[in-house]
Coordinates of C-alpha atoms in Angstrom, one line a residue:
M1 CA -0.6 22.9 -26.1
K2 CA 2.8 22.6 -24.0
T3 CA 5.9 21.0 -25.0
R4 CA 7.2 17.5 -24.3
A5 CA 6.3 16.9 -20.6
L6 CA 10.0 15.9 -19.7
S7 CA 9.4 14.9 -16.1
I8 CA 8.1 11.6 -17.4
D9 CA 11.9 11.4 -19.3
A10 CA 13.7 12.4 -16.3
L11 CA 11.8 9.5 -14.0
R12 CA 12.6 7.2 -17.0
G13 CA 16.2 8.0 -17.6
F14 CA 17.1 8.7 -13.4
A15 CA 15.7 5.1 -13.0
I16 CA 17.7 3.6 -16.3
I17 CA 20.7 5.4 -15.1
A18 CA 20.3 4.0 -11.3
M19 CA 19.6 0.2 -13.0
I20 CA 23.3 0.1 -14.7
L21 CA 25.2 1.8 -11.6
S22 CA 23.7 -0.6 -9.2
G23 CA 24.5 -3.3 -11.2
Q24 CA 28.1 -2.2 -12.3
M25 CA 29.5 -1.5 -8.6
I26 CA 31.7 -3.9 -7.1
L27 CA 30.6 -4.1 -3.6
T28 CA 32.9 -6.2 -1.3
Y29 CA 33.8 -2.9 0.2
L30 CA 30.5 -1.2 0.6
P31 CA 28.1 -0.5 2.8
A32 CA 25.0 -2.6 2.6
W33 CA 22.8 0.6 1.4
M34 CA 24.2 0.1 -2.0
A35 CA 22.8 -2.9 -2.9
H36 CA 19.3 -4.7 -2.9
A37 CA 18.5 -5.2 1.4
Q38 CA 18.0 -8.4 1.1
V39 CA 21.2 -8.9 -1.0
P40 CA 23.8 -7.3 0.9
P41 CA 27.3 -7.3 -0.2
N42 CA 29.5 -10.5 0.7
S43 CA 26.5 -12.2 1.9
S44 CA 23.8 -14.5 -0.3
F45 CA 19.8 -13.4 -0.5
N46 CA 18.5 -13.6 2.7
P47 CA 14.5 -13.0 2.6
N48 CA 14.6 -12.1 6.3
I49 CA 16.4 -8.7 5.7
Y50 CA 13.4 -6.0 6.0
G51 CA 13.8 -2.7 4.5
I52 CA 14.9 -1.6 1.0
T53 CA 17.5 1.1 0.0
W54 CA 17.9 3.5 -3.3
V55 CA 18.6 0.8 -5.8
D56 CA 15.2 -1.0 -4.8
L57 CA 13.5 2.2 -5.5
V58 CA 14.9 1.5 -9.6
F59 CA 13.4 -1.2 -10.4
P60 CA 9.8 0.2 -9.4
F61 CA 10.4 3.9 -11.0
F62 CA 11.1 2.3 -14.2
L63 CA 7.7 0.2 -14.6
F64 CA 6.0 3.4 -12.8
S65 CA 7.2 5.3 -15.9
M66 CA 6.1 3.0 -18.3
G67 CA 2.5 3.5 -17.0
T68 CA 3.1 7.0 -17.3
A69 CA 4.0 6.7 -20.7
F70 CA 0.2 5.1 -21.4
P71 CA -1.9 8.1 -22.1
F72 CA 0.6 9.8 -24.1
S73 CA 1.2 6.2 -26.8
L74 CA -2.1 4.2 -26.9
G75 CA -4.6 7.2 -24.9
S76 CA -3.6 9.6 -27.9
K77 CA -4.9 7.0 -30.3
L78 CA -7.9 5.9 -28.4
E79 CA -9.0 9.6 -29.1
N80 CA -8.1 9.6 -32.3
G81 CA -10.8 6.7 -32.8
V82 CA -7.7 3.6 -33.8
N83 CA -10.0 0.6 -32.8
K84 CA -9.1 -1.1 -29.5
W85 CA -8.6 -5.0 -30.2
M86 CA -5.9 -3.3 -33.3
L87 CA -4.6 -1.6 -30.5
C88 CA -4.5 -5.3 -28.3
R89 CA -2.8 -6.9 -31.4
D90 CA -0.1 -4.1 -31.4
S91 CA 0.4 -4.3 -27.7
F92 CA 0.7 -8.0 -28.2
F93 CA 3.6 -7.8 -30.6
R94 CA 5.0 -5.3 -28.8
G95 CA 5.8 -7.1 -25.9
L96 CA 6.5 -10.0 -28.1
Q97 CA 9.5 -8.5 -29.5
L98 CA 10.5 -7.5 -25.6
V99 CA 10.3 -10.9 -24.7
F100 CA 12.7 -11.8 -27.9
F101 CA 14.8 -8.4 -26.7
A102 CA 15.2 -10.4 -23.3
I103 CA 16.3 -13.5 -24.7
F104 CA 18.6 -11.7 -27.2
F105 CA 20.4 -9.8 -24.6
E106 CA 21.2 -12.4 -22.6
H107 CA 22.4 -14.7 -24.8
M108 CA 24.7 -12.2 -26.6
R109 CA 26.5 -10.8 -24.2
P110 CA 30.6 -11.4 -24.6
F111 CA 30.5 -13.3 -21.1
V112 CA 28.3 -15.7 -22.8
I113 CA 29.3 -16.6 -25.8
S114 CA 32.5 -17.3 -24.4
N115 CA 34.1 -18.2 -21.4
P116 CA 36.7 -16.3 -20.9
V117 CA 35.7 -13.4 -22.5
D118 CA 37.5 -13.2 -25.5
V119 CA 37.9 -11.2 -28.9
V120 CA 35.3 -12.8 -31.0
S121 CA 32.9 -13.4 -28.4
S122 CA 33.2 -9.4 -28.0
I123 CA 33.4 -9.5 -31.6
I124 CA 29.8 -11.0 -32.3
S125 CA 28.0 -8.8 -29.0
L126 CA 29.0 -5.8 -30.7
G127 CA 27.8 -6.8 -34.1
S128 CA 24.2 -8.0 -32.2
F129 CA 24.5 -4.9 -30.3
V130 CA 24.3 -3.1 -34.5
L131 CA 21.3 -5.8 -35.6
M132 CA 19.4 -4.8 -32.8
F133 CA 19.4 -1.0 -34.6
F134 CA 17.7 -2.6 -37.5
M135 CA 15.3 -4.9 -34.8
F136 CA 14.1 -2.1 -32.7
S137 CA 14.8 1.4 -35.1
T138 CA 14.6 0.9 -38.4
D139 CA 11.8 3.9 -39.1
T140 CA 14.7 6.1 -37.6
L141 CA 17.7 5.4 -39.2
P142 CA 18.4 8.2 -41.5
F143 CA 18.8 5.8 -45.2
I144 CA 15.4 4.2 -44.3
K145 CA 13.9 7.6 -44.1
A146 CA 15.0 8.7 -47.2
L147 CA 13.1 5.9 -49.2
K148 CA 10.5 6.1 -51.5
N149 CA 8.2 3.8 -49.2
P150 CA 10.0 3.7 -46.1
K151 CA 7.5 1.6 -43.9
L152 CA 7.6 -1.3 -46.3
Y153 CA 11.5 -1.0 -46.6
S154 CA 11.4 -0.9 -42.8
S155 CA 9.4 -3.5 -42.7
I156 CA 11.2 -6.1 -44.7
I157 CA 14.8 -4.8 -43.0
K158 CA 13.3 -5.3 -39.6
L159 CA 12.1 -9.0 -40.4
A160 CA 14.9 -9.7 -42.3
A161 CA 17.1 -8.6 -38.8
F162 CA 15.0 -10.3 -36.8
A163 CA 15.7 -13.7 -38.8
I164 CA 19.6 -12.9 -39.0
G165 CA 19.2 -12.4 -34.9
F166 CA 17.4 -16.1 -34.3
A167 CA 19.9 -17.5 -36.3
L168 CA 22.5 -16.7 -34.3
L169 CA 21.4 -17.6 -31.2
L170 CA 20.9 -21.3 -33.1
A171 CA 24.2 -21.5 -34.5
I172 CA 26.8 -20.3 -31.0
N173 CA 27.7 -22.7 -28.6
F174 CA 27.4 -20.3 -25.6
Q175 CA 30.3 -21.2 -23.3
G176 CA 29.9 -19.0 -20.3
K177 CA 26.3 -20.7 -19.2
E178 CA 25.8 -24.2 -18.5
N179 CA 23.6 -25.7 -21.0
H180 CA 25.8 -24.6 -24.2
D181 CA 22.7 -24.2 -26.4
F182 CA 20.2 -21.7 -27.0
D183 CA 16.9 -22.0 -24.3
F184 CA 14.3 -19.7 -24.4
Y185 CA 13.9 -19.6 -20.6
Y186 CA 17.7 -18.2 -20.5
S187 CA 16.5 -14.6 -20.8
D188 CA 16.7 -11.0 -18.7
I189 CA 14.2 -11.3 -16.2
I190 CA 13.4 -7.6 -15.7
L191 CA 12.7 -7.7 -19.7
I192 CA 10.5 -10.6 -19.2
V193 CA 8.2 -8.3 -17.1
L194 CA 8.4 -5.5 -19.0
A195 CA 7.2 -7.7 -21.9
N196 CA 4.1 -8.9 -19.8
M197 CA 3.6 -5.4 -18.5
A198 CA 3.9 -4.0 -22.4
F199 CA 1.2 -6.1 -23.7
L200 CA -0.9 -6.6 -20.1
A201 CA -0.9 -3.9 -18.3
S202 CA -1.7 -1.7 -21.9
V203 CA -5.5 -4.0 -22.8
I204 CA -6.2 -3.4 -19.7
Y205 CA -5.5 0.6 -19.8
I206 CA -7.7 0.4 -23.3
F207 CA -10.7 -1.1 -22.0
T208 CA -10.6 1.3 -19.0
F209 CA -9.5 4.6 -21.4
K210 CA -11.1 7.4 -19.6
K211 CA -12.4 5.2 -16.6
P212 CA -9.8 5.0 -13.9
T213 CA -11.9 3.6 -11.3
Y214 CA -12.6 0.7 -13.4
R215 CA -8.9 0.1 -13.6
L216 CA -7.8 1.1 -10.5
L217 CA -10.9 -2.0 -9.1
V218 CA -8.8 -4.7 -11.1
L219 CA -5.8 -4.8 -8.7
P220 CA -8.1 -6.1 -5.9
F221 CA -9.0 -9.1 -8.2
I222 CA -5.4 -9.6 -9.0
M223 CA -4.9 -9.6 -5.0
A224 CA -7.4 -11.4 -4.4
V225 CA -6.0 -14.3 -7.4
F226 CA -2.1 -13.8 -4.8
L227 CA -4.3 -14.5 -1.7
A228 CA -6.2 -17.4 -2.4
S229 CA -3.5 -19.4 -5.0
T230 CA -2.0 -20.7 -1.6
N231 CA -5.2 -23.4 -1.7
D232 CA -6.3 -25.4 -4.4
G233 CA -8.8 -25.0 -6.6
W234 CA -9.3 -23.1 -9.4
V235 CA -7.6 -20.2 -8.6
K236 CA -4.4 -21.5 -7.8
Q237 CA -4.7 -23.1 -11.3
L238 CA -5.1 -20.0 -12.9
Y239 CA -2.3 -18.6 -10.7
N240 CA -0.2 -21.8 -12.3
F241 CA -1.4 -21.3 -15.6
T242 CA 1.0 -20.4 -18.5
P243 CA 0.8 -21.7 -21.8
F244 CA 4.7 -20.3 -22.1
A245 CA 6.2 -20.0 -18.6
W246 CA 9.4 -18.6 -20.9
A247 CA 7.6 -15.5 -21.6
Y248 CA 4.4 -15.2 -18.9
K249 CA 3.6 -16.3 -15.9
F250 CA 1.2 -14.9 -13.4
Y251 CA 3.5 -13.8 -10.7
Y252 CA 4.6 -11.0 -12.9
L253 CA 1.5 -9.2 -12.6
K254 CA 2.3 -8.4 -9.0
Y255 CA 3.6 -5.2 -10.7
F256 CA 0.0 -4.3 -11.8
F257 CA 0.5 -2.0 -8.6
I258 CA 2.8 -0.2 -9.8
V259 CA 2.2 0.0 -13.6
I260 CA -1.1 0.9 -13.2
P261 CA -1.1 3.5 -10.6
G262 CA 1.3 5.1 -12.9
T263 CA -1.1 5.5 -15.5
L264 CA -3.0 7.9 -12.9
A265 CA -0.1 10.4 -13.1
G266 CA 0.5 9.9 -17.2
E267 CA -3.0 10.8 -16.9
Y268 CA -2.4 14.0 -14.9
I269 CA 0.4 15.1 -16.6
K270 CA -1.4 15.1 -20.3
E271 CA -4.0 17.3 -18.7
W272 CA -1.8 19.3 -17.6
A273 CA 0.6 19.3 -21.0
V274 CA -2.6 19.2 -23.3
A275 CA -4.4 23.0 -21.7
P276 CA -3.3 25.7 -23.6
E277 CA 0.0 27.9 -22.4
N278 CA -1.3 30.1 -20.4
E279 CA 0.9 29.6 -17.3
V280 CA 1.3 32.1 -14.8
R281 CA 4.4 31.1 -12.4
E282 CA 2.8 32.5 -9.2
N283 CA 5.8 31.9 -6.6
D284 CA 8.9 30.3 -7.2
N285 CA 10.0 30.0 -4.0
K286 CA 7.1 27.5 -3.1
A287 CA 7.9 25.3 -6.1
I288 CA 11.2 25.1 -4.8
V289 CA 9.9 23.9 -1.2
V290 CA 7.4 21.5 -2.9
G291 CA 10.4 20.0 -4.6
L292 CA 12.7 20.1 -1.9
I293 CA 9.8 18.6 0.5
S294 CA 9.2 15.9 -2.5
L295 CA 12.6 14.3 -2.7
L296 CA 13.1 14.4 1.1
I297 CA 10.1 12.3 1.5
I298 CA 12.1 9.8 -0.6
I299 CA 14.8 10.1 1.2
S300 CA 13.7 10.1 4.4
N301 CA 11.4 6.6 3.4
V302 CA 14.5 5.0 2.3
Y303 CA 16.9 6.1 5.4
F304 CA 14.0 4.8 8.2
L305 CA 12.5 1.7 6.2
F306 CA 16.2 0.8 5.7
V307 CA 17.1 1.2 9.6
R308 CA 13.8 -0.1 10.6
E309 CA 13.1 3.4 12.4
L310 CA 9.2 2.8 11.6
E311 CA 8.2 5.1 14.6
M312 CA 10.2 7.6 13.4
N313 CA 9.8 7.1 9.8
L314 CA 5.7 7.4 9.5
V315 CA 6.1 10.5 12.1
V316 CA 8.0 12.5 9.7
T317 CA 6.3 10.9 6.8
L318 CA 3.0 12.4 8.1
G319 CA 5.2 15.8 8.9
L320 CA 6.1 16.6 5.3
L321 CA 2.8 15.2 3.8
I322 CA 1.2 17.4 6.0
L323 CA 3.8 20.6 5.2
N324 CA 3.5 19.6 1.8
Y325 CA -0.3 20.1 1.6
F326 CA -0.2 23.1 2.9
I327 CA 2.1 24.7 0.5
L328 CA 0.0 23.6 -2.2
K329 CA -3.1 23.9 -1.1
S330 CA -3.3 27.8 -1.7
N331 CA -2.1 27.5 -4.9
T332 CA -4.6 27.9 -8.1
S333 CA -2.2 28.0 -10.9
E334 CA -2.1 25.1 -13.5
F335 CA 1.0 23.8 -12.1
G336 CA -0.8 23.6 -8.2
V337 CA -3.9 22.0 -10.0
F338 CA -1.4 19.2 -11.4
W339 CA 0.7 19.2 -8.8
K340 CA -2.1 18.6 -5.9
K341 CA -2.8 15.7 -7.8
L342 CA 0.2 14.5 -8.1
F343 CA 0.2 15.1 -4.2
S344 CA -2.8 13.3 -3.5
A345 CA -2.3 10.2 -5.3
G346 CA 1.3 9.9 -3.9
A347 CA 0.4 10.2 -0.3
Y348 CA -2.4 7.9 -0.1
C349 CA -0.2 5.0 -2.0
L350 CA 2.5 5.7 0.1
V351 CA 0.7 6.0 3.7
L352 CA -0.9 2.3 2.6
G353 CA 2.2 0.9 1.8
L354 CA 3.2 2.2 5.3
F355 CA -0.2 0.8 6.9
L356 CA 0.7 -2.5 4.9
E357 CA 4.8 -2.1 6.0
A358 CA 4.1 -4.9 9.3
Y359 CA 1.9 -7.6 7.2
E360 CA 4.6 -10.1 5.5
G361 CA 7.2 -9.2 8.2
G362 CA 8.0 -5.8 6.5
I363 CA 8.6 -4.3 3.8
R364 CA 10.7 -6.0 1.3
K365 CA 11.7 -6.2 -2.6
D366 CA 12.5 -10.4 -3.0
T367 CA 9.8 -11.9 -2.7
S368 CA 8.6 -8.4 -3.1
T369 CA 5.6 -7.3 -0.2
Y370 CA 2.0 -5.6 -0.6
S371 CA 4.1 -3.0 1.3
Y372 CA 6.8 -2.7 -1.7
Y373 CA 4.5 -1.7 -4.4
F374 CA 2.0 0.9 -2.3
V375 CA 5.3 2.1 -1.2
T376 CA 7.1 2.8 -4.2
S377 CA 4.3 3.6 -6.4
G378 CA 3.5 6.3 -3.7
L379 CA 7.3 7.4 -4.0
A380 CA 7.1 7.2 -7.5
F381 CA 4.4 10.3 -7.8
F382 CA 6.8 12.5 -5.9
A383 CA 9.8 11.5 -8.0
I384 CA 7.6 12.5 -10.6
L385 CA 6.0 16.0 -9.0
F386 CA 9.6 16.2 -7.9
F387 CA 11.3 16.1 -11.9
S388 CA 8.3 18.7 -12.4
V389 CA 9.3 20.8 -11.0
V390 CA 13.1 20.9 -12.1
C391 CA 12.1 19.9 -15.7
D392 CA 9.0 21.5 -16.5
Y393 CA 8.5 24.6 -14.3
F394 CA 11.9 25.9 -13.5
K395 CA 13.0 24.6 -16.9
C396 CA 16.4 23.3 -15.8
I397 CA 16.9 21.6 -19.3
R398 CA 20.8 21.5 -19.8
A399 CA 20.9 20.5 -16.4
T400 CA 18.6 17.5 -16.9
K401 CA 19.2 16.6 -20.9
F402 CA 21.5 13.5 -19.7
L403 CA 18.4 12.2 -17.7
V404 CA 16.1 13.0 -20.3
L405 CA 18.0 11.8 -24.1
T406 CA 18.5 8.7 -21.7
G407 CA 14.7 8.0 -20.3
Q408 CA 13.9 8.3 -24.3
N409 CA 16.2 5.5 -25.4
P410 CA 16.1 3.1 -23.0
M411 CA 16.6 -0.2 -24.1
M412 CA 19.7 1.3 -25.8
A413 CA 20.8 2.2 -22.5
Y414 CA 19.9 -1.1 -20.7
V415 CA 22.4 -3.1 -22.8
S416 CA 25.1 -0.9 -23.7
T417 CA 27.5 -1.5 -21.0
A418 CA 27.4 -5.6 -21.5
M419 CA 26.9 -4.9 -25.7
V420 CA 28.8 -2.0 -26.6
V421 CA 31.2 -0.8 -23.5
M422 CA 32.9 -4.0 -22.3
P423 CA 33.5 -5.6 -25.6
I424 CA 35.4 -2.5 -26.7
F425 CA 37.4 -2.9 -23.6
T426 CA 38.4 -6.3 -23.8
I427 CA 39.4 -6.1 -27.4
L428 CA 41.2 -3.1 -26.6
T429 CA 43.0 -4.8 -23.3
I430 CA 41.6 -2.4 -21.3
T431 CA 40.0 -5.0 -19.2
N432 CA 43.3 -6.6 -18.5
Y433 CA 43.8 -3.8 -15.8
F434 CA 40.5 -4.1 -14.1
D435 CA 41.4 -5.6 -11.1
V436 CA 42.3 -2.2 -9.5
F437 CA 38.5 -1.5 -9.0
N438 CA 38.7 -4.2 -6.4
E439 CA 40.9 -2.9 -4.0
N440 CA 38.7 -0.6 -2.0
A441 CA 35.0 1.4 -1.7
F442 CA 35.9 4.1 -3.6
T443 CA 37.5 2.2 -6.4
G444 CA 34.0 -0.2 -6.4
S445 CA 32.2 2.8 -7.1
L446 CA 33.9 4.4 -9.2
R447 CA 33.9 1.0 -11.4
G448 CA 30.3 1.7 -11.7
F449 CA 30.4 5.3 -12.3
I450 CA 33.0 5.2 -15.0
L451 CA 30.4 2.5 -17.1
T452 CA 27.5 4.4 -16.3
V453 CA 28.7 7.5 -18.0
L454 CA 29.7 5.4 -21.0
A455 CA 26.8 4.3 -21.4
V456 CA 24.9 7.1 -21.2
L457 CA 27.1 8.9 -23.6
I458 CA 26.6 6.3 -26.0
T459 CA 22.6 6.7 -25.8
T460 CA 22.7 10.4 -25.7
F461 CA 24.4 10.7 -28.8
F462 CA 22.2 8.2 -30.6
S463 CA 19.2 10.0 -29.1
K464 CA 20.7 13.9 -30.4
K465 CA 20.5 12.1 -33.5
K466 CA 16.7 10.7 -33.2
I467 CA 17.9 7.0 -33.3
F468 CA 15.7 5.3 -31.0
W469 CA 14.6 1.5 -30.1
R470 CA 11.2 0.7 -29.9
T471 CA 9.1 -2.0 -29.7

């Protein structure tokens, strides 16, 4: 068996870093392609704007990478004979923990605790960050691993940390939001979606293990519910049903169209990873071309869809796909076989998404269209192919280490800016000088770059120490 497939971690790391960067830049003077397509700088949300930007790839790439991990996390347990219902139970509790994470993080940001932000709220936010180590990383903390019965103590400490966290939520008077009390509905929507996928997509994977066709057959039924829910009947009732609206809505299941294709990519990666280590590199130049074309497919689609040159985009995309097909066609090495699978699935999803582009007015992230699901899934396949060439084939480990280490600790990376960097800057009064970032496009971008780098440094530090946040 080969070493860990770094392409998955690299894609996840890229997605989370891009997510932080896009959220921390001052957009006032930046061009429209630096923001979500439907929310241009200095404008409100406009669903009549069609197209995508690089920012609109961030969340689907992260969802896709979640799907790629299922064959390793769940698939390996199923291969070892772990009971399916036990795995479903574990997935449920994993999703529940992510829901709590979404609620706790949203409440414990300094500007939610107090308005304006002060030293006390910053200290509470920092303390909450430390508390989350005991919620989500007890099994990786060195002092717990050194105990006689680490599993027992880990569980006790974990439960105590969640209890303290819930007590904090009830005790604090949140001055930075309209309702000053704790509110289940006040949560991070991205994390809520991830929680739904962590449970429901896991269940689908568990019961379609080694049956990818059955897994894909779920998608037409999800589509049918969305299409039929606009009319009265039991389908509409199913669509509207939710026992806890703050944790689950059928609406979130639209992201199955990204996560489930991601499981296919994960299975292709696992097939390559578990094969015996007998890889012979046939042609480095061809590998470079395959990787560059895959990257160019992503860039060209984002550009042409954004500027609405749809016919040109189709011609360029088909040309690049055909070129990549003929380069890969004669490659019979392990990497060649693996890359052809990624290419075929990615090409299918991408072209299907482009054929659907005109439906619902055009591709759009909000409210998301079917074209968006399939195009971004297709581009995610090519992103995995690109990172496979860079990380797994050429083993550019030093150059991509920051992506890999961040991708191995995404929960920590996601909250580091709001719960560590900004509170420390507030305590040190550095935020008093942040107006300088509002002057022009360069300083607006610089703010995002600085805060992102600091979040990555914090995350990679703990990743190097083998301390990971997990649910």
